[in-house]
Amino acid sequence: MNETAKRSECEIFSDLLSLCTQPGYVHALAFLCFRDNIIRYEDVVTEQHVQNFYDPRRLVRTETNTLIGLMVKKKVDWDIPPPDTLQGYIDSSERLLLELHHRLSDAFSLPDVIGAHQRGEANPFDRGLAMREPIFYAADSAYNFQYLDLAARKYAADAAWLQARRGFTIEEARAVAQAVDQLMKDRRLTHQEKVHAVPLEQWTLLPEFSFAASELTGYAGVALEIVERVLIAFSLPESDRNIRFESLQDFNAITATPLLRQPNGKFLALQLYSFAEAIYDSPFYWMLQDKAYLPTLDKHRGEFTEQFVAERLTRVFGADHVLANVDIWEGNGNKAGEIDVLVLWADRAIIVQAKSKRLTLEARKGNDKVIRDDFQKSVQDAYDQALACARYLGDPRYRFARPDGTEVVPQCEITEIFAFCVVSDHYPALSFQARQFLKTQDVPRVRAAMVTDVFLIDVVTELLSTPLHFLSYIARRTRYGDRLLASQELTILGYHLKCNLWFDDHVDVAHIAEDYSACIDVAMAARRWGLPAEETPDGILTRYEGTTLGRILRCIEARPEPAVLDQGFQLLELSEDASRDISRMIDRQALRSAQDGLPHDFTMMFSDRSGLTIHCTAEATPIAAEKLHAYCTRRKYQQKADRWFGLCLAAGTAELRFGLRLALPWVQSGDMDAATALMAKPLTPEAAYRTLFRGGRSTPKVGRNEPCPCGSGRKYKKCCGGVEGL
């Protein structure tokens, strides 16, 4: 369509309204919902089965809700239209929605950007109008089973109010929604067989989404009257014509009451996802109308977010390392701040500040002031509070204490702090808004902020369930910061699980395709939804299975020690080939040490100017520690390295005994120059592997009676005599 032929958003919206209120349009909606929301598989669900959800032609949930919301503005006509008419409805829906998307994207057009630049706007993409498109088309934050599971937790403390005012609890509503899902799964195959048997003129998919309350009682395990109360509470009233829905981002009653009532008394759930989301969101607005209950509602809402995040992080780090509601006191007794959740592991800390502020309707419409105000209250305030608390951590002028007064004292000096800003609800385009609006500060030790929601915290702690994997991921995610472009955080996590998140410094921007989330979709559906599928994505979490390096990493994961934790991070960043080669080299040297009773080792240099020495020995710990420290000190000096690591492993078994980390700045020394003059160059992992297993040689041969090139002063045969001995 050329520029002169462009129609306004209002004109397109009006045409959509006319289309959606045509006789029998509901049957076109049923087809679109089936096509775009149903996973079709035979025995096992794979990533290929969910690729449909990343097809750009698929309607996103907000588009489908728009169609449903427009349809109910008139009394729904339930008659089945002729096949040609039905196909025309489908084609017109897709055409108009595509045209609408183009209009919303105009804020990103080159003339608009140039015009903004001429007006002196530093960043034309942070204007309210430019935010409307990413807000409307934002990827969903949560899975439907997350909405249901977390809703039961979110409103557990409000059960008495809900029982008294609505006649059911959210736990019961959750059971009803799960029953609807299971009922539809069970009868889907038989119904599709019936569809093929009817004449084309009677063909419809509407029964796929229809059900009676009486069909759910056995599935839900609750009484019929409770099932009916739940269904009625989330059904659009017969007389409601969605009058407030006059433009794209007005309030759409379908989001709060997604079920429709059919003339035969059955209920219609065209999008089960919307039903689950309404169960998570709508009760808040019910209780909001009770002014006397507001203080209790706010208290319960805040407690839910903090408690849930603390519990999920405890799954990773253990109860002893996760502290909730930590108060910060000045020496004069004044309260300086409060941390919602504090994690202390080795020399790392995570500071979580949680907020419950939602994105308002006015913000969704593109109101600059309201968008910024919402973001300030939901994210910026949390970030500022986290930074203030980070400055106090480790400062002797401040005391950290738990609610019972127990003092919180880190076991070692904190060298790195991660600030988490967590919201409790779906906040559309959260990552995009954080990129545009978050005002950051450079504070020593503090990495770039993780701005996220409770749903991502749930997924990350589910799949990265050890301190090493969790901290390694967030360290890299915050390291790359704005260099990563993705539709949502799950996409970046999915890329990490499949490919190991790592980029060269020369990569300025990396755009990650949305379908990298597919592996997470499958794994979470298997774990939480019971679908027959692999619970762990193939990639970084499976790479080390059955290897010696994998056993060493598991030992590192269980030890909150700074030296071995840093080395664990480095090992996790290795390529699959390098990690496999190192594992074989460890096996070789540990076996040699067991066979001859002597220490055996190898040393490698990495591209980030750090090095690693792995020492296999049966010597007593004091002797082994002294030798390893002396050698790593010389090696770090000779290479002018930023950091050097050493791991001491047991002879034979290669079990982790201890580790060390050298990270002091390099300073020139005449004595060290002499001590390291004859040291051979360390090898890359690939070169070390070739030398040990394939007879390769990267340095000149050293005679057995010549001085050892490591600089120890001993003869080579009495010292190294291996790849890179101590």
PDB file of C-alpha atoms in Angstrom, residues 5 9 39 54 109 186 197 200 227-228 292 349 428 450 458 477 485 539 580 706:
ATOM      1  CA  ALA A   5      -3.448   5.145   0.340  1.00  0.00           C
ATOM      2  CA  GLU A   9      -5.997   3.393  12.723  1.00  0.00           C
ATOM      3  CA  ILE A  39      -0.224 -27.946  19.866  1.00  0.00           C
ATOM      4  CA  TYR A  54       6.624 -18.395  16.400  1.00  0.00           C
ATOM      5  CA  SER A 109       9.285   4.678  10.234  1.00  0.00           C
ATOM      6  CA  ASP A 186      -9.604 -35.636  26.125  1.00  0.00           C
ATOM      7  CA  ALA A 197     -18.004 -36.795   8.882  1.00  0.00           C
ATOM      8  CA  LEU A 200     -19.083 -29.002   4.565  1.00  0.00           C
ATOM      9  CA  VAL A 227     -17.948 -24.827  39.215  1.00  0.00           C
ATOM     10  CA  GLU A 228     -20.906 -22.718  38.081  1.00  0.00           C
ATOM     11  CA  ALA A 292     -12.160  -1.150  53.634  1.00  0.00           C
ATOM     12  CA  ALA A 349      25.209 -10.994  46.298  1.00  0.00           C
ATOM     13  CA  PRO A 428       3.987  -5.502  28.458  1.00  0.00           C
ATOM     14  CA  MET A 450      17.938  -7.476  35.755  1.00  0.00           C
ATOM     15  CA  ASP A 458      10.025 -18.957  38.220  1.00  0.00           C
ATOM     16  CA  ARG A 477      23.135 -11.614  30.753  1.00  0.00           C
ATOM     17  CA  LEU A 485      17.961  -7.622  21.252  1.00  0.00           C
ATOM     18  CA  GLY A 539      22.496 -27.993  25.426  1.00  0.00           C
ATOM     19  CA  ARG A 580      35.074 -32.525  26.326  1.00  0.00           C
ATOM     20  CA  GLU A 706      67.981 -29.266  31.944  1.00  0.00           C
TER      21      GLU A 706
END
